[in-house]
mmCIF file of C-alpha atoms in Angstrom:
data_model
loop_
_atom_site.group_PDB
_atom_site.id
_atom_site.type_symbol
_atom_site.label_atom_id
_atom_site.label_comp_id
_atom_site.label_asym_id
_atom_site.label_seq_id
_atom_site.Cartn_x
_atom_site.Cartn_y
_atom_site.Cartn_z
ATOM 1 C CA UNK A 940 -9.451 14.778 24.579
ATOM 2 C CA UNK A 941 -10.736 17.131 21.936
ATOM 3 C CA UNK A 942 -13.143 19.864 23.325
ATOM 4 C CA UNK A 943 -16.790 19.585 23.475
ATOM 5 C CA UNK A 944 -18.107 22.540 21.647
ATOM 6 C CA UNK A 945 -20.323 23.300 18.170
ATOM 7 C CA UNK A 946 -17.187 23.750 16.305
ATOM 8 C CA UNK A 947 -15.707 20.763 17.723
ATOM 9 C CA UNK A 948 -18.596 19.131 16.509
ATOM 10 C CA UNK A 949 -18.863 20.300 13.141
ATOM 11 C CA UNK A 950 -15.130 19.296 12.576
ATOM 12 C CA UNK A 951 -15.495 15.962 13.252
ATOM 13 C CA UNK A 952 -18.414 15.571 10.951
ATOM 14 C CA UNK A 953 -16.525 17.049 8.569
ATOM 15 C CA UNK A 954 -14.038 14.692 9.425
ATOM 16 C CA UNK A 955 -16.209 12.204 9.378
ATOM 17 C CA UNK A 956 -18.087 13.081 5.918
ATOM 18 C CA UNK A 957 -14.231 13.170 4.329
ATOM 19 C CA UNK A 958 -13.977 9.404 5.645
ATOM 20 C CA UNK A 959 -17.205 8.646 4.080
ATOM 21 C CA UNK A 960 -16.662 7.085 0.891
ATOM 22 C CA UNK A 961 -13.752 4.736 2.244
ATOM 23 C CA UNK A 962 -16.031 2.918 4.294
ATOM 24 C CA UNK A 963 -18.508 2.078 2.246
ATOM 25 C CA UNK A 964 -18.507 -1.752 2.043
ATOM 26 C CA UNK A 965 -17.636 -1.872 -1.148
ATOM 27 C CA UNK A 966 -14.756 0.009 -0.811
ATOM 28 C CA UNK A 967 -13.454 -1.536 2.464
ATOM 29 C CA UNK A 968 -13.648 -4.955 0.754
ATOM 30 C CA UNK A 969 -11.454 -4.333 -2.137
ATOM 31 C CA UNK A 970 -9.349 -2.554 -0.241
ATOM 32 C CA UNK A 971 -8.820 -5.643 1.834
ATOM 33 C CA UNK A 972 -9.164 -7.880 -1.079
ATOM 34 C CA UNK A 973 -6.036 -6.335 -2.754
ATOM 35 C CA UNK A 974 -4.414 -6.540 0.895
ATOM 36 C CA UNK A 975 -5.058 -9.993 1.654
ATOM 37 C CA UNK A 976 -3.807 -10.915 -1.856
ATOM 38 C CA UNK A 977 -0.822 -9.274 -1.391
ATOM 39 C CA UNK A 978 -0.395 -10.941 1.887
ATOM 40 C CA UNK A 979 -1.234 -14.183 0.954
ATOM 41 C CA UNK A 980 1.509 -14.533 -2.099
ATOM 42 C CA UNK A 981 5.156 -14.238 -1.614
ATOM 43 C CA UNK A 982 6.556 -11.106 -3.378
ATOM 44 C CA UNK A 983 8.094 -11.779 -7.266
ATOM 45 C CA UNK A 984 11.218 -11.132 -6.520
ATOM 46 C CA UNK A 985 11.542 -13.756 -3.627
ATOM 47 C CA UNK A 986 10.352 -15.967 -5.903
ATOM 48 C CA UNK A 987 12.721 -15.114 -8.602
ATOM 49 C CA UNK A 988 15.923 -15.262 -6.002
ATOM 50 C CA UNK A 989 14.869 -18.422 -4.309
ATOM 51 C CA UNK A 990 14.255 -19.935 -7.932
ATOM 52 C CA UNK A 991 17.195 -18.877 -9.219
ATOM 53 C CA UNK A 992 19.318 -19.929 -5.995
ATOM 54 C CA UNK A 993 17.849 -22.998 -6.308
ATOM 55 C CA UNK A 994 17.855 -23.675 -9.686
ATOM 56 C CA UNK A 995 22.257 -23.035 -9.775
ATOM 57 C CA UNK A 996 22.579 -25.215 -6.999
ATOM 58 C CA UNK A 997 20.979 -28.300 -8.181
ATOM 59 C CA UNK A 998 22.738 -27.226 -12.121
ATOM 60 C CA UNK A 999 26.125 -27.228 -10.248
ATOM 61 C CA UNK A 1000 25.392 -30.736 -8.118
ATOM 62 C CA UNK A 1001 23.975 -32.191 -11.248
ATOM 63 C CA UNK A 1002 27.806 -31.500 -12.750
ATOM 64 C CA UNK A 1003 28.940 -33.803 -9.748
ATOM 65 C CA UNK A 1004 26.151 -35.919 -9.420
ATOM 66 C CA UNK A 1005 27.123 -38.347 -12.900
ATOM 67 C CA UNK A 1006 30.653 -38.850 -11.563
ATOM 68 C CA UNK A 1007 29.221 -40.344 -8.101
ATOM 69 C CA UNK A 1008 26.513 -42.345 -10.005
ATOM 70 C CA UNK A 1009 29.446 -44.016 -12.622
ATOM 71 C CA UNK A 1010 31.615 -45.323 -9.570
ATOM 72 C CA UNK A 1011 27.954 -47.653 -8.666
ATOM 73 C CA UNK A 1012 28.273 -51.098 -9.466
ATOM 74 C CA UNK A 1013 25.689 -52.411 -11.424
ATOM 75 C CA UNK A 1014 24.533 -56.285 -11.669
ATOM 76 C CA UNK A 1015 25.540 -58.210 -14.970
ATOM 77 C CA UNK A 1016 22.574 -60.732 -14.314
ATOM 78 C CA UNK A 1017 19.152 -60.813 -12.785
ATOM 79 C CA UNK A 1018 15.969 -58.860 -12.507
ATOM 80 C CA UNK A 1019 17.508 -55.730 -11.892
ATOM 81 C CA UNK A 1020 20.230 -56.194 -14.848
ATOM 82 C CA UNK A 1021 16.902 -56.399 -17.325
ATOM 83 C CA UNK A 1022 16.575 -52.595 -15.755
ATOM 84 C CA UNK A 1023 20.267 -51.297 -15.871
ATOM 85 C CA UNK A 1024 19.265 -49.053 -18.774
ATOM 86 C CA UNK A 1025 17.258 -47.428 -16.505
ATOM 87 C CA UNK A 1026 20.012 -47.129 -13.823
ATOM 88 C CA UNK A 1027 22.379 -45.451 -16.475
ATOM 89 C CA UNK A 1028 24.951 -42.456 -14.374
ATOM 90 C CA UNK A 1029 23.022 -39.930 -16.832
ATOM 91 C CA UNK A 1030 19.452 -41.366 -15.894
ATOM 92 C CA UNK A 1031 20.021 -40.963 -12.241
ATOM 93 C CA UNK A 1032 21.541 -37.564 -12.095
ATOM 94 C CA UNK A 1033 18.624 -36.391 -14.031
ATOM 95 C CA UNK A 1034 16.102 -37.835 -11.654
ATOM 96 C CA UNK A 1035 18.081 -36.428 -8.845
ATOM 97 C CA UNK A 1036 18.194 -32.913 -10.605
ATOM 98 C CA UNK A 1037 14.482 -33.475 -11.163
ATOM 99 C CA UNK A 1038 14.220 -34.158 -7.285
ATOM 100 C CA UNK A 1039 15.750 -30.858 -6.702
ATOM 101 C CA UNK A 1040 13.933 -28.777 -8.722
ATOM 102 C CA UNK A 1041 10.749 -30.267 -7.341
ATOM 103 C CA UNK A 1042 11.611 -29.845 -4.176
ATOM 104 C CA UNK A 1043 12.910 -25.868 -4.587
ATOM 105 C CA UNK A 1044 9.384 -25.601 -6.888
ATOM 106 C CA UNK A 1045 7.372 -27.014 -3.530
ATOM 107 C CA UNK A 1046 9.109 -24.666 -1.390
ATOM 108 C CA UNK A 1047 8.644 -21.320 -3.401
ATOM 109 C CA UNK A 1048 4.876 -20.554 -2.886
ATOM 110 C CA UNK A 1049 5.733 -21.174 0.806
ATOM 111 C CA UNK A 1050 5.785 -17.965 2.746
ATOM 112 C CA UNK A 1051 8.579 -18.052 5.773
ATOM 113 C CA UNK A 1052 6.863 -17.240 8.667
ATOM 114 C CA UNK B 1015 -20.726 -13.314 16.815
ATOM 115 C CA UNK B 1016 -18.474 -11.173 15.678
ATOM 116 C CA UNK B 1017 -14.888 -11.403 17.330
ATOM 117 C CA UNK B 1018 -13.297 -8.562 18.843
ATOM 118 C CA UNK B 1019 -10.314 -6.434 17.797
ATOM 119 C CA UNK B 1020 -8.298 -8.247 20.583
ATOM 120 C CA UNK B 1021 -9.449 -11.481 19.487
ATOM 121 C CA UNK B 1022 -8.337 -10.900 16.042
ATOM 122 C CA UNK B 1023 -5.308 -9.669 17.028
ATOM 123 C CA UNK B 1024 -4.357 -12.414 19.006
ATOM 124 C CA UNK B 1025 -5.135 -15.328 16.054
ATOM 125 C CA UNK B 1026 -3.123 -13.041 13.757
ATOM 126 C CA UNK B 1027 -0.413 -13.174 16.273
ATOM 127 C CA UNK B 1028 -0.352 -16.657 17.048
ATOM 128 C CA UNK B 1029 -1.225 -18.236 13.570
ATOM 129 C CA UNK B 1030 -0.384 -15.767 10.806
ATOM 130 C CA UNK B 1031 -4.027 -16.153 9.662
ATOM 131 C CA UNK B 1032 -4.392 -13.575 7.134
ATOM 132 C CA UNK B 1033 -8.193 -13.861 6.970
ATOM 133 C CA UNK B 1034 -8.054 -12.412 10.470
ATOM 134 C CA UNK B 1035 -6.229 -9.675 9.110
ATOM 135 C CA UNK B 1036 -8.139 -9.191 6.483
ATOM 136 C CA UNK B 1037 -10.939 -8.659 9.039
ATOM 137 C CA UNK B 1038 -9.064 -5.944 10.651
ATOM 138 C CA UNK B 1039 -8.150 -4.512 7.727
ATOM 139 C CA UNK B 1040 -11.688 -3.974 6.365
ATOM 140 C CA UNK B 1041 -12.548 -2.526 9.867
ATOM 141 C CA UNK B 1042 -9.763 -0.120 9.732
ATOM 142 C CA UNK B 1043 -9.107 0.977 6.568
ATOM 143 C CA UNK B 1044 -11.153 3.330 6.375
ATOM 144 C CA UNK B 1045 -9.814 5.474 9.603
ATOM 145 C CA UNK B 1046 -6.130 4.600 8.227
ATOM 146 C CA UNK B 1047 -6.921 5.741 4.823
ATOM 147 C CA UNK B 1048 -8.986 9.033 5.942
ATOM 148 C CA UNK B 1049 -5.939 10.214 8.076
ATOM 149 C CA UNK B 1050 -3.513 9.483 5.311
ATOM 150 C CA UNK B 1051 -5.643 11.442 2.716
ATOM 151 C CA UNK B 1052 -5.813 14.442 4.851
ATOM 152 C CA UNK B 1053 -1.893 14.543 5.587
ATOM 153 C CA UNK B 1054 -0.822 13.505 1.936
ATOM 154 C CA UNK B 1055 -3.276 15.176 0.073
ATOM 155 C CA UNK B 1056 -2.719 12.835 -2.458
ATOM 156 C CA UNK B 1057 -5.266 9.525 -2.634
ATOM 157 C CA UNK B 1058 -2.711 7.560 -4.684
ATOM 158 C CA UNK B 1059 -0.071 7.867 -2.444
ATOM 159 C CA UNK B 1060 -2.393 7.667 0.569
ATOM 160 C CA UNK B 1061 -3.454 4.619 -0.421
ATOM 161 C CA UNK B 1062 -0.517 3.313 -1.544
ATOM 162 C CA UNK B 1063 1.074 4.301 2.184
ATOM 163 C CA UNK B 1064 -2.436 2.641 3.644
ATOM 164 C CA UNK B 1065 -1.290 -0.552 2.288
ATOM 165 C CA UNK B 1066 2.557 -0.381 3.534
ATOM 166 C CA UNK B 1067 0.927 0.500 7.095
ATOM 167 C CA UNK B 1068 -1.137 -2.201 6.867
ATOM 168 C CA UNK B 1069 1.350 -4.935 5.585
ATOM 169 C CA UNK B 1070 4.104 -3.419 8.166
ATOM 170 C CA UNK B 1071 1.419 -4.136 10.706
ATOM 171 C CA UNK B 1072 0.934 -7.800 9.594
ATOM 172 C CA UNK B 1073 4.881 -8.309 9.908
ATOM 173 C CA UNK B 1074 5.165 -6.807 13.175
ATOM 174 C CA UNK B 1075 2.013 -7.723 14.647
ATOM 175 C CA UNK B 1076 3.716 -9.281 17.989
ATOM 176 C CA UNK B 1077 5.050 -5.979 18.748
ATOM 177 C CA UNK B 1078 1.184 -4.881 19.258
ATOM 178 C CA UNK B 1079 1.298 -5.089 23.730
ATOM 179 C CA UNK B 1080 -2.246 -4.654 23.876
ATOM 180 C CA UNK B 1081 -1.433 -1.371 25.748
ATOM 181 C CA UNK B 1082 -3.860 1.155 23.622
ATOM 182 C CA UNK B 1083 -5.876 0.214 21.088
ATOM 183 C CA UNK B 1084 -5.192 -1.579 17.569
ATOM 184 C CA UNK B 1085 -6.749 1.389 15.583
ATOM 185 C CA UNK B 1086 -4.106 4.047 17.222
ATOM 186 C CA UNK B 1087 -1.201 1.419 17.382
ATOM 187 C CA UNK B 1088 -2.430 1.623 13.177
ATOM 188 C CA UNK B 1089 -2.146 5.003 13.362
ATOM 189 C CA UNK B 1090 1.000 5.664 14.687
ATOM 190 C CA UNK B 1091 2.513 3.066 11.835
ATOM 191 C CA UNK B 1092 0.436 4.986 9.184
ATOM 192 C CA UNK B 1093 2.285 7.976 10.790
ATOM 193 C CA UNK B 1094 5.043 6.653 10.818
ATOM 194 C CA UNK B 1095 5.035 5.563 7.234
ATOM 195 C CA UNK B 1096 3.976 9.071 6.329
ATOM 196 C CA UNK B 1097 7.234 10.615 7.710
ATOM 197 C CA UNK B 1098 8.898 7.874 6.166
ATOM 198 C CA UNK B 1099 7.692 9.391 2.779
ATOM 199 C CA UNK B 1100 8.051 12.444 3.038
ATOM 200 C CA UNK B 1101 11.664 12.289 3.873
ATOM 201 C CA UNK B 1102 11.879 9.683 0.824
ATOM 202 C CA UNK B 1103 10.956 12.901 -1.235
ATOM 203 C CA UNK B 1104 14.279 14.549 -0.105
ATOM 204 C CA UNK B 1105 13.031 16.661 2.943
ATOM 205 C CA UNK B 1106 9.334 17.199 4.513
ATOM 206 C CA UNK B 1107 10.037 20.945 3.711
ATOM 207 C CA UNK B 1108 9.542 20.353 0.160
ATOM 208 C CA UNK B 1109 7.046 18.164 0.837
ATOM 209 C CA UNK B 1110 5.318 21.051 2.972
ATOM 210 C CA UNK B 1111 5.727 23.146 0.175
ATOM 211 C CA UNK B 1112 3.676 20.844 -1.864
ATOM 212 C CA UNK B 1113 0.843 20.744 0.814
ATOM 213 C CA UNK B 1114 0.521 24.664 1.343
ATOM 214 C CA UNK B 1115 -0.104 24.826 -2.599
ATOM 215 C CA UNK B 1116 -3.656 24.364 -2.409
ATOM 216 C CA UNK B 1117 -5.266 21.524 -4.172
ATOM 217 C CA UNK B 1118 -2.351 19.035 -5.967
ATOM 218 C CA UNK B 1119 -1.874 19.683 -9.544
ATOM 219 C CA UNK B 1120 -2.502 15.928 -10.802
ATOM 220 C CA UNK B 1121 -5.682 15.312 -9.424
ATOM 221 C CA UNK B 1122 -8.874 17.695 -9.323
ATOM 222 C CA UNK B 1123 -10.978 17.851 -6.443
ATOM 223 C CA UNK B 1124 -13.769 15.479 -6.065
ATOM 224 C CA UNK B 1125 -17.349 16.334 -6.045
ATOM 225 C CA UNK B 1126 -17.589 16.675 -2.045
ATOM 226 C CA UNK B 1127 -18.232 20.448 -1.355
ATOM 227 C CA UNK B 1128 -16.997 19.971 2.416
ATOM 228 C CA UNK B 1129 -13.929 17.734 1.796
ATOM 229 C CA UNK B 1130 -12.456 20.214 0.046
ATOM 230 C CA UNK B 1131 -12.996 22.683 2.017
ATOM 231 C CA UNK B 1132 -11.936 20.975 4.759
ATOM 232 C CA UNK B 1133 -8.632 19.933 2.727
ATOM 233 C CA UNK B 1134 -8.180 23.312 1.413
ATOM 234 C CA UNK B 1135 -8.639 24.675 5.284
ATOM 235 C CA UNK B 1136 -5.971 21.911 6.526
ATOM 236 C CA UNK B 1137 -3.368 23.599 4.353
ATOM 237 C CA UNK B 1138 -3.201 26.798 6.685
ATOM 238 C CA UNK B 1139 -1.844 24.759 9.083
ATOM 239 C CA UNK B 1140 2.061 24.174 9.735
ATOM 240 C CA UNK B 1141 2.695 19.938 9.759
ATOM 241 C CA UNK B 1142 2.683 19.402 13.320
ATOM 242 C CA UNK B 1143 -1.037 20.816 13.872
ATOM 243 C CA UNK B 1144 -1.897 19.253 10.966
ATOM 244 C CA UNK B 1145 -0.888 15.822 12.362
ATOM 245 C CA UNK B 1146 -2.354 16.129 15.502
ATOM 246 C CA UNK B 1147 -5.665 17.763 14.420
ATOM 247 C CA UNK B 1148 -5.927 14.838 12.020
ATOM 248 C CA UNK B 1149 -5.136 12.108 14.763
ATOM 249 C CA UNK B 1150 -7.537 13.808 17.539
ATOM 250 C CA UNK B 1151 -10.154 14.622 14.996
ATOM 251 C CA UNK B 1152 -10.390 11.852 12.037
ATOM 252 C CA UNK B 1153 -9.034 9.145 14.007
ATOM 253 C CA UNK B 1154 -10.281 10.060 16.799
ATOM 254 C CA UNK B 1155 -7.419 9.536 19.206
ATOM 255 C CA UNK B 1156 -6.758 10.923 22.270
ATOM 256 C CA UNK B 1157 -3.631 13.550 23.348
ATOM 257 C CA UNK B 1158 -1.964 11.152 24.649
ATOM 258 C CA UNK B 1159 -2.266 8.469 21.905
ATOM 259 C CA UNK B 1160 -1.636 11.174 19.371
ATOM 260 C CA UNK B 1161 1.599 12.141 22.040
ATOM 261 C CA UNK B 1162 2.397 8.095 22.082
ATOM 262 C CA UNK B 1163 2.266 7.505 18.131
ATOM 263 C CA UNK B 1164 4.004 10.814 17.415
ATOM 264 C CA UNK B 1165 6.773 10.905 19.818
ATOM 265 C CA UNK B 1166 6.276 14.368 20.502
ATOM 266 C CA UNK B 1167 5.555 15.581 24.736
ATOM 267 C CA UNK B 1168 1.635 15.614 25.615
ATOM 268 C CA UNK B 1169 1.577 19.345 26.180
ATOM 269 C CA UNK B 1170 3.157 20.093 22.805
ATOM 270 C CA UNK B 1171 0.467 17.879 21.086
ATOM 271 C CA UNK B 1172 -2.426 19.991 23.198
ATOM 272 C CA UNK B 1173 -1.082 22.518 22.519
ATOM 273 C CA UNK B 1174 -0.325 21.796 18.320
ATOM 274 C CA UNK B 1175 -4.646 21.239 18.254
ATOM 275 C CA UNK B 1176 -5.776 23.739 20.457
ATOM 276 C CA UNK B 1177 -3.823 26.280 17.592
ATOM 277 C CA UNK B 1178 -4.893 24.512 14.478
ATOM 278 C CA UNK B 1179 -8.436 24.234 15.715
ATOM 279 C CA UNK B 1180 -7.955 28.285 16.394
ATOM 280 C CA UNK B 1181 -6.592 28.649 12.576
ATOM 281 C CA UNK B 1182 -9.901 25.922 11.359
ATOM 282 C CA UNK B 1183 -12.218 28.241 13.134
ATOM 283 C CA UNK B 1184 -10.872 31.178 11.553
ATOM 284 C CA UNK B 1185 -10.718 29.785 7.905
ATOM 285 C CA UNK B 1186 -14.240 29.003 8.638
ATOM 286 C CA UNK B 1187 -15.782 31.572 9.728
ATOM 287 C CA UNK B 1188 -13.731 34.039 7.083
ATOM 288 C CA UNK B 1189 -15.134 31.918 4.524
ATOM 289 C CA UNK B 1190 -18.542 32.050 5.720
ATOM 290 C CA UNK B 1191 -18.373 35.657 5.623
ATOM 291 C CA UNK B 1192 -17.036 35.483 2.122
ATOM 292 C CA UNK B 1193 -19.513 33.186 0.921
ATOM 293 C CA UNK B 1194 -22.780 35.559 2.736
#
């Protein structure tokens, strides 16, 4: 406990008066504003380590990915031979990649609790 | 109604929910920031210290027991972020150096006749009274919260604002002799 006299008093109005313009409302809400922001987004360079984590790891299974794809044996007749274009090694490593990528994108703005 | 410290403290606890925060942050920002001002001496960095208390607080908000209250459990982070500083800038002796100075060379003094006084008073006294006349007088803690969030005994904290109040009282009342 402080003591209780006039000078006591007059220093914590002085105090007080020093404190003055930070609480204004104004004040207090950009304050928190800029706070909250800062909260609410993960930092840049989480982003740009997680990115580029994730971005090397699905470029180096995407190397593997066309070789696992080429062993698949693909009808010669039928509705889904009219589509085997589609089903090409390249086509589906790409859309796997693309998978990846989506996935690491959906996971960035995420903050870990 | 409006929710309570404890309330608020609790949702950011169990959920994370930084609107809660936020609420605590615009009720408190001003104390942090005031005591922060008046130990740096520097309203960039004092800010910029404000906000690593306050973000520090968010992370380790379930360390918060509930025990004192959520402005001095602030404070002693904020204090704690201070030292933190200081010793950043090589060694709080050169960062005392910097405070007994008088006013800081980047920034001229605001427009408010009694702040700067009051600043230009806190700089007679040595870091410790400083500190505690800060916590005891702008934040309005008690001796044994400013003991708690300082780490230092109870009797050397009484005994740190009984002498800087001494030295206040005598910068005062020289200057109001100077000034009549």
């Amino acid at each position: 406990m402080t003591m209780n006299d006039a000078f006591d008093q007059r220093l914590k109005a002085a105090f007080a008066e020093a404190a003055e313009p930070l609480n204004e409302k104004a004040e207090a809400e950009a304050f928190a504003a800029k706070l909250v922001a800062q909260l609410s987004h993960p930092d840049r360079k989480r982003v740009l380590m997680l990115g580029g984590a994730g971005s090397i790891g699905s470029a180096v299974a995407g190397t593997q990915l066309e070789g696992v794809f080429d062993q698949m044996q693909i009808p010669a007749e039928g509705l889904v031979a009219n589509f085997a274009f589609l089903m090409a090694p390249e086509t589906l490593a790409a859309l796997a990649m693309a998978l990846a990528l989506g996935m690491v994108a959906l996971i960035l703005p995420r903050r870990i609790a | 109604m409006r929710a309570s410290d404890e309330e608020l403290t609790a949702l950011v606890m169990a959920t994370k929910n930084v609107a809660a925060f936020g609420e605590l942050v615009r009720r408190h920002q001003g104390v942090v920031r005031g005591m922060l001002h008046r130990m740096c001496r520097n309203h960039a960095l004092a800010d910029d210290l404000a906000q690593d208390t306050f973000i520090r607080a968010f992370e380790k908000v379930g360390s918060f027991l509930g025990t004192g209250t959520f402005r001095s459990w602030l404070c002693s982070i904020a204090y704690t972020e201070f030292l933190k500083s200081a010793r950043k800038r090589k060694s709080t002796d050169r960062a005392m150096e910097r405070f007994g100075s008088g006013m800081e060379d980047s920034e001229a003094p605001r427009d408010m006749g009694n702040v700067v006084d009051l600043d230009r008073a806190l700089t007679t006294l040595k870091e410790e009274e400083r500190v505690a006349v800060v916590m005891c007088y702008s934040c309005g803690m008690s001796h044994s919260e400013a003991a708690e969030a300082t780490g230092m005994p109870l009797g050397t904290i009484k005994s740190h604002v009984n002498r800087g109040r001494a030295k206040l009282q005598a910068y005062f009342a020289e200057a109001e002799v100077v000034a009549s």
